[in-house]
């Protein structure tokens, strides 16, 4: 079977499955999710063995430690995936909810009902847990899912998908509800990009390069996720103790994720009071600090930041700091460099807080809180499939509701125009 | 200035305008809409003169009558455009509405606020009234709009856009809020397809060819609109008087639009009673009837329908009729050929009505009413920018709300993770 044949035949089967899945009730879907969780735990040994193959390959090919860590599965991580599926089983089923039915003057009753998207393609990189997380959310919302993970994790992904698919079918979901594209050749992804006939949406999960490749080449509608060049602006009227706490949290609590802060903007009125303190704390947390010339004037040992630093999504213990004249310069800087993910202002000034909320164009805009909260769980959506940084369909953390669409239903009694 | 330079410089200006437009209140936006309406009427003479140039060109090049009719402007049609803008001015402003703000356990107040999409590109064909309609809806929702109409209407479109842009700026909207791409070369559209930096969404309005060209080639997110291969299924338990009225309305009231019916499915139990009557009425309305072999058995003079007929969006006084065994065969046929626009069942049977509503995958699903109602005005959304037949972002008639997106706003008091 050629690569193309594999992808097309699986996509076709997914489409078939999706037609049935759309009309399967919550009871069976939830039963399937719970049995998928059990099956993952039951197959822990096989999954760990498969993961060991991927790890061996990764070590032989000298993959970076951070990547190997993302690739690594343990008994605990498998339990984590299983518990994730059990959590999703507890969510309300979004499908079938009727939104705002109204009676029109001519007597037509017109409402909108929430229905699944159909077939969702997920294109992701090293982390094998995405396999279970994405499958669970897609199924909960009545969608079939076609997964395509990175080649480094292929054995792990196969083992996980086998367990999930087996349990799903046993619980009564149609064959083809959860499938993995097994070809690790780039061509497989290119085939997915053009499969408008079978795929309703593609969601890339991974680094900026992967996401851009999908956006630039796919004719299937795409939901862009997760590139985060996030800023925090500490205003001249900020509570500096609060500012310090938030800045350290936004940068250092987990720098490798998209909602961590990459650039700190500091109002010029507080540089002498704030910069030495915050740079010292950042260094205690092993964070490399870069800064504009004005930062250097106050804290000499800081490296000079360049244009690339303002553009960088470090995803690491590195922070760029820039001194700005006022909120307008902060807004301008953010407007120029932001990836429109999460932006925060720290201020006690009411007017400036609201100006920031109004004028920032991003998925999430914060006053006096860490950007690290941009997350489906933190926002109360349950688990998330990713964080959309585009404007169409969904913006910000996407939960099960964002994996659905609506259709209008119209009850008439003979109306004509 | 090259074609590319024209498009890019206008798109850049639109982006600049959009940043300001997002924060302009309803009062100024509505004032602008009313003054745009007045200015259109004031410039009736210039617009008609420009339209006459397009009509001359069209007649010289022997464009079909139907196209010339869509191209033609009259004093009344200009007044229609102006009144359309006045209607839009009356709508509620969607921008700034806060949707579902909730307090999280950690004290964060998280809500979603409705904001404009940014810059909307509209790519359309012969009808110059789209220029005013689209501009009005985009501005109402706080978006800048970059219009690109068909070459046949270029003089009309220029005259209309001049009037609109002049009035918009005079009323206080930023320069560049309404612009027309004046190059009629195909290259202009190709440049728009790739301008992700400046354009937030492209909405094609026109025939299937145009729409597919945009979907296949654009890296800017697209909202697909308006191809309608719509069906009506007359069930064995239908009220046949009602069925007749609805069928005639769905086919003949205005066959040139996307929500008109293209294929009629008739249950085998009622063929003898229903087919001769309906075919006779259709013929009285000058409608060419094609049918499957079973239709021919009952009404001999009907032309034999082929595979192409089931696939056709005639947009004309032509109807294909197929006899089906039961609702399942009707559902199968629709599933195979539907463009997922609007589908109707005529039945008095409760269970079959709900089965149809549940199982049909389309933007609008009807029981006992004409598919002709799929329309923003009829659905109570006010004017519409088009009818989305895709699943992402918007499905069905799109009004001003569908030209917006949300952002999360978060009020904290020092929260960290």
Tab-separated table of C-alpha atoms in Angstrom, chain A residues 123-385:
chain	number	residue	atom	x	y	z
A	123	UNK	CA	-0.789	16.634	13.291
A	124	UNK	CA	1.630	16.663	16.181
A	125	UNK	CA	5.219	16.184	17.185
A	126	UNK	CA	7.088	14.270	19.850
A	127	UNK	CA	4.684	13.926	22.788
A	128	UNK	CA	2.883	10.557	22.602
A	129	UNK	CA	0.334	11.590	25.249
A	130	UNK	CA	-1.274	13.836	22.625
A	131	UNK	CA	-2.480	10.610	21.011
A	132	UNK	CA	-4.764	9.778	23.935
A	133	UNK	CA	-5.687	13.368	24.867
A	134	UNK	CA	-6.720	14.352	21.358
A	135	UNK	CA	-8.568	11.106	20.701
A	136	UNK	CA	-10.572	11.478	23.921
A	137	UNK	CA	-11.680	15.045	23.247
A	138	UNK	CA	-12.530	14.406	19.594
A	139	UNK	CA	-14.625	11.321	20.436
A	140	UNK	CA	-16.423	13.098	23.281
A	141	UNK	CA	-17.585	15.690	20.778
A	142	UNK	CA	-18.718	12.951	18.386
A	143	UNK	CA	-15.854	13.310	15.911
A	144	UNK	CA	-13.689	10.667	14.311
A	145	UNK	CA	-9.991	11.426	14.615
A	146	UNK	CA	-7.087	10.772	12.283
A	147	UNK	CA	-3.834	11.149	14.194
A	148	UNK	CA	-0.440	11.793	12.711
A	149	UNK	CA	2.349	12.019	15.273
A	150	UNK	CA	6.057	12.607	14.852
A	151	UNK	CA	8.300	9.874	13.495
A	152	UNK	CA	10.335	9.796	16.737
A	153	UNK	CA	7.308	8.547	18.646
A	154	UNK	CA	5.896	6.179	16.039
A	155	UNK	CA	6.160	2.980	18.057
A	156	UNK	CA	4.663	4.578	21.166
A	157	UNK	CA	1.851	6.107	19.120
A	158	UNK	CA	1.054	2.797	17.427
A	159	UNK	CA	0.870	1.001	20.766
A	160	UNK	CA	-1.344	3.697	22.296
A	161	UNK	CA	-3.645	3.874	19.275
A	162	UNK	CA	-3.996	0.095	19.184
A	163	UNK	CA	-5.171	0.080	22.782
A	164	UNK	CA	-7.550	3.017	22.229
A	165	UNK	CA	-9.045	1.700	19.005
A	166	UNK	CA	-9.572	-1.779	20.401
A	167	UNK	CA	-11.429	-0.500	23.465
A	168	UNK	CA	-13.441	2.006	21.430
A	169	UNK	CA	-14.789	-0.672	19.107
A	170	UNK	CA	-15.504	-3.060	21.968
A	171	UNK	CA	-17.516	-0.357	23.694
A	172	UNK	CA	-19.643	0.120	20.588
A	173	UNK	CA	-18.033	2.960	18.648
A	174	UNK	CA	-17.702	2.415	14.888
A	175	UNK	CA	-14.477	1.006	13.411
A	176	UNK	CA	-12.252	3.849	12.284
A	177	UNK	CA	-13.255	6.278	15.043
A	178	UNK	CA	-9.611	6.481	16.211
A	179	UNK	CA	-6.841	5.861	13.723
A	180	UNK	CA	-3.158	6.629	13.394
A	181	UNK	CA	-1.383	7.334	10.120
A	182	UNK	CA	1.517	4.940	10.432
A	183	UNK	CA	3.654	6.208	7.605
A	184	UNK	CA	6.253	8.565	9.038
A	185	UNK	CA	7.129	9.978	5.635
A	186	UNK	CA	6.456	13.699	5.082
A	187	UNK	CA	4.280	12.733	2.134
A	188	UNK	CA	1.613	11.428	4.511
A	189	UNK	CA	1.103	14.901	5.925
A	190	UNK	CA	1.031	16.419	2.465
A	191	UNK	CA	-1.753	14.043	1.514
A	192	UNK	CA	-3.710	15.055	4.620
A	193	UNK	CA	-3.344	18.753	3.681
A	194	UNK	CA	-5.458	18.256	0.565
A	195	UNK	CA	-8.079	15.748	1.750
A	196	UNK	CA	-10.987	18.242	1.887
A	197	UNK	CA	-13.295	15.437	0.814
A	198	UNK	CA	-12.770	13.494	4.035
A	199	UNK	CA	-11.226	15.800	6.622
A	200	UNK	CA	-13.255	18.626	8.124
A	201	UNK	CA	-10.443	20.343	9.980
A	202	UNK	CA	-6.749	19.983	10.704
A	203	UNK	CA	-5.294	20.954	14.064
A	204	UNK	CA	-1.508	21.141	14.237
A	205	UNK	CA	0.053	20.748	17.674
A	206	UNK	CA	3.728	21.519	17.947
A	207	UNK	CA	6.322	24.147	17.202
A	208	UNK	CA	6.058	27.194	14.983
A	209	UNK	CA	7.606	25.377	12.015
A	210	UNK	CA	5.025	22.597	12.021
A	211	UNK	CA	2.164	25.028	12.443
A	212	UNK	CA	3.310	27.247	9.579
A	213	UNK	CA	3.765	24.228	7.307
A	214	UNK	CA	0.147	23.247	7.931
A	215	UNK	CA	-1.231	26.789	7.545
A	216	UNK	CA	0.733	27.423	4.349
A	217	UNK	CA	-0.013	24.140	2.615
A	218	UNK	CA	-3.378	22.864	3.739
A	219	UNK	CA	-6.570	23.394	1.774
A	220	UNK	CA	-8.443	21.649	4.590
A	221	UNK	CA	-9.523	24.326	7.103
A	222	UNK	CA	-6.917	24.703	9.854
A	223	UNK	CA	-7.092	25.830	13.442
A	224	UNK	CA	-3.765	27.442	14.282
A	225	UNK	CA	-2.587	26.747	17.790
A	226	UNK	CA	-0.120	27.617	20.341
A	227	UNK	CA	2.743	29.878	19.311
A	228	UNK	CA	3.168	32.246	22.225
A	229	UNK	CA	5.362	35.325	22.304
A	230	UNK	CA	3.676	36.603	25.476
A	231	UNK	CA	4.386	39.920	27.222
A	232	UNK	CA	3.875	41.322	30.698
A	233	UNK	CA	3.832	45.104	31.096
A	234	UNK	CA	4.641	46.382	34.581
A	235	UNK	CA	3.076	49.815	34.772
A	236	UNK	CA	4.447	52.748	36.766
A	237	UNK	CA	1.495	52.405	39.128
A	238	UNK	CA	1.899	48.676	39.738
A	239	UNK	CA	2.043	46.964	43.109
A	240	UNK	CA	5.678	45.941	42.733
A	241	UNK	CA	5.462	43.012	45.122
A	242	UNK	CA	2.603	41.610	43.052
A	243	UNK	CA	4.480	42.413	39.845
A	244	UNK	CA	7.514	40.488	41.039
A	245	UNK	CA	5.459	37.453	41.961
A	246	UNK	CA	3.640	37.445	38.628
A	247	UNK	CA	6.748	38.013	36.510
A	248	UNK	CA	8.639	35.178	38.185
A	249	UNK	CA	5.643	32.889	37.792
A	250	UNK	CA	5.008	33.814	34.157
A	251	UNK	CA	8.642	33.206	33.203
A	252	UNK	CA	9.909	30.474	35.482
A	253	UNK	CA	7.067	28.240	36.613
A	254	UNK	CA	7.169	26.296	33.329
A	255	UNK	CA	9.086	28.148	30.611
A	256	UNK	CA	8.669	25.440	27.962
A	257	UNK	CA	4.991	26.116	27.291
A	258	UNK	CA	3.306	28.616	25.019
A	259	UNK	CA	1.642	30.719	27.745
A	260	UNK	CA	4.893	31.544	29.525
A	261	UNK	CA	6.199	35.110	29.263
A	262	UNK	CA	8.986	35.893	26.794
A	263	UNK	CA	9.347	39.673	27.084
A	264	UNK	CA	8.893	41.903	30.121
A	265	UNK	CA	8.073	45.574	29.538
A	266	UNK	CA	8.828	47.916	32.420
A	267	UNK	CA	7.639	51.489	32.789
A	268	UNK	CA	10.532	53.970	32.958
A	269	UNK	CA	9.320	55.445	36.279
A	270	UNK	CA	10.031	52.294	38.248
A	271	UNK	CA	13.208	50.988	36.632
A	272	UNK	CA	15.508	51.829	39.545
A	273	UNK	CA	13.236	50.307	42.117
A	274	UNK	CA	12.106	47.263	40.122
A	275	UNK	CA	14.824	46.155	37.709
A	276	UNK	CA	17.620	45.258	40.159
A	277	UNK	CA	15.203	43.239	42.285
A	278	UNK	CA	13.589	41.329	39.445
A	279	UNK	CA	16.860	40.616	37.622
A	280	UNK	CA	18.305	39.247	40.838
A	281	UNK	CA	15.320	36.956	41.405
A	282	UNK	CA	15.372	35.782	37.788
A	283	UNK	CA	19.047	34.908	38.087
A	284	UNK	CA	18.356	32.962	41.241
A	285	UNK	CA	15.986	30.931	39.084
A	286	UNK	CA	18.797	30.373	36.542
A	287	UNK	CA	17.169	32.651	34.010
A	288	UNK	CA	19.308	34.384	31.411
A	289	UNK	CA	18.253	38.043	31.252
A	290	UNK	CA	18.652	40.210	28.166
A	291	UNK	CA	17.658	43.854	28.075
A	292	UNK	CA	17.547	47.066	26.091
A	293	UNK	CA	20.209	49.739	26.648
A	294	UNK	CA	18.123	51.358	29.378
A	295	UNK	CA	17.969	48.120	31.316
A	296	UNK	CA	21.756	47.870	31.008
A	297	UNK	CA	22.116	51.363	32.486
A	298	UNK	CA	20.455	50.140	35.661
A	299	UNK	CA	21.683	46.544	35.764
A	300	UNK	CA	25.041	46.447	34.013
A	301	UNK	CA	25.510	42.674	33.815
A	302	UNK	CA	22.461	42.174	31.566
A	303	UNK	CA	23.148	41.096	27.970
A	304	UNK	CA	22.016	43.516	25.237
A	305	UNK	CA	18.750	42.402	23.598
A	306	UNK	CA	18.458	42.612	19.802
A	307	UNK	CA	15.548	42.653	17.372
A	308	UNK	CA	15.583	38.824	17.395
A	309	UNK	CA	14.978	38.822	21.131
A	310	UNK	CA	11.777	40.832	20.787
A	311	UNK	CA	10.637	38.296	18.197
A	312	UNK	CA	11.746	35.180	20.053
A	313	UNK	CA	9.564	32.524	21.599
A	314	UNK	CA	12.374	31.215	23.819
A	315	UNK	CA	10.401	28.485	25.590
A	316	UNK	CA	13.335	28.439	27.972
A	317	UNK	CA	14.855	30.153	31.016
A	318	UNK	CA	15.572	33.308	29.011
A	319	UNK	CA	13.803	36.663	29.328
A	320	UNK	CA	14.068	39.878	27.325
A	321	UNK	CA	13.344	43.110	29.205
A	322	UNK	CA	12.564	46.471	27.635
A	323	UNK	CA	11.997	49.817	29.329
A	324	UNK	CA	9.057	51.767	27.893
A	325	UNK	CA	7.991	55.380	28.328
A	326	UNK	CA	4.336	54.665	29.013
A	327	UNK	CA	1.438	52.322	28.307
A	328	UNK	CA	1.230	53.533	24.709
A	329	UNK	CA	4.780	52.453	23.979
A	330	UNK	CA	4.013	49.114	25.661
A	331	UNK	CA	0.904	48.673	23.488
A	332	UNK	CA	2.899	49.530	20.383
A	333	UNK	CA	5.654	47.057	21.200
A	334	UNK	CA	3.137	44.303	21.891
A	335	UNK	CA	1.201	45.092	18.744
A	336	UNK	CA	4.399	44.764	16.731
A	337	UNK	CA	5.822	41.564	18.236
A	338	UNK	CA	2.949	39.690	19.882
A	339	UNK	CA	1.839	36.332	18.537
A	340	UNK	CA	-1.610	37.313	19.875
A	341	UNK	CA	-1.643	34.553	22.475
A	342	UNK	CA	-1.601	36.019	26.033
A	343	UNK	CA	-0.675	39.505	27.240
A	344	UNK	CA	-0.752	40.990	30.739
A	345	UNK	CA	-0.601	44.379	32.432
A	346	UNK	CA	0.268	44.830	36.098
A	347	UNK	CA	-1.219	48.067	37.374
A	348	UNK	CA	-3.349	49.538	40.136
A	349	UNK	CA	-4.629	52.221	37.736
A	350	UNK	CA	-8.212	51.583	36.656
A	351	UNK	CA	-8.089	53.542	33.406
A	352	UNK	CA	-4.865	51.966	32.217
A	353	UNK	CA	-6.127	48.477	33.103
A	354	UNK	CA	-9.181	48.977	30.910
A	355	UNK	CA	-7.208	50.627	28.139
A	356	UNK	CA	-4.960	47.557	28.013
A	357	UNK	CA	-7.940	45.167	27.998
A	358	UNK	CA	-9.597	47.147	25.207
A	359	UNK	CA	-6.643	47.777	22.933
A	360	UNK	CA	-4.675	44.528	23.059
A	361	UNK	CA	-5.495	42.162	20.217
A	362	UNK	CA	-4.811	38.683	21.633
A	363	UNK	CA	-6.601	35.483	22.581
A	364	UNK	CA	-6.291	36.310	26.311
A	365	UNK	CA	-5.676	39.687	27.945
A	366	UNK	CA	-4.880	39.844	31.666
A	367	UNK	CA	-4.890	42.449	34.379
A	368	UNK	CA	-2.806	41.586	37.453
A	369	UNK	CA	-2.371	37.873	36.789
A	370	UNK	CA	0.156	35.519	35.243
A	371	UNK	CA	-0.175	34.657	31.540
A	372	UNK	CA	0.349	31.044	32.603
A	373	UNK	CA	-3.407	30.747	33.204
A	374	UNK	CA	-4.263	30.538	29.498
A	375	UNK	CA	-5.239	26.893	29.572
A	376	UNK	CA	-8.462	24.961	29.101
A	377	UNK	CA	-8.391	23.487	32.587
A	378	UNK	CA	-7.627	26.830	34.244
A	379	UNK	CA	-10.379	28.542	32.242
A	380	UNK	CA	-12.894	25.915	33.309
A	381	UNK	CA	-13.312	24.276	29.888
A	382	UNK	CA	-11.995	20.926	31.074
A	383	UNK	CA	-9.156	19.466	29.023
A	384	UNK	CA	-8.067	21.322	25.908
A	385	UNK	CA	-7.098	20.250	22.421
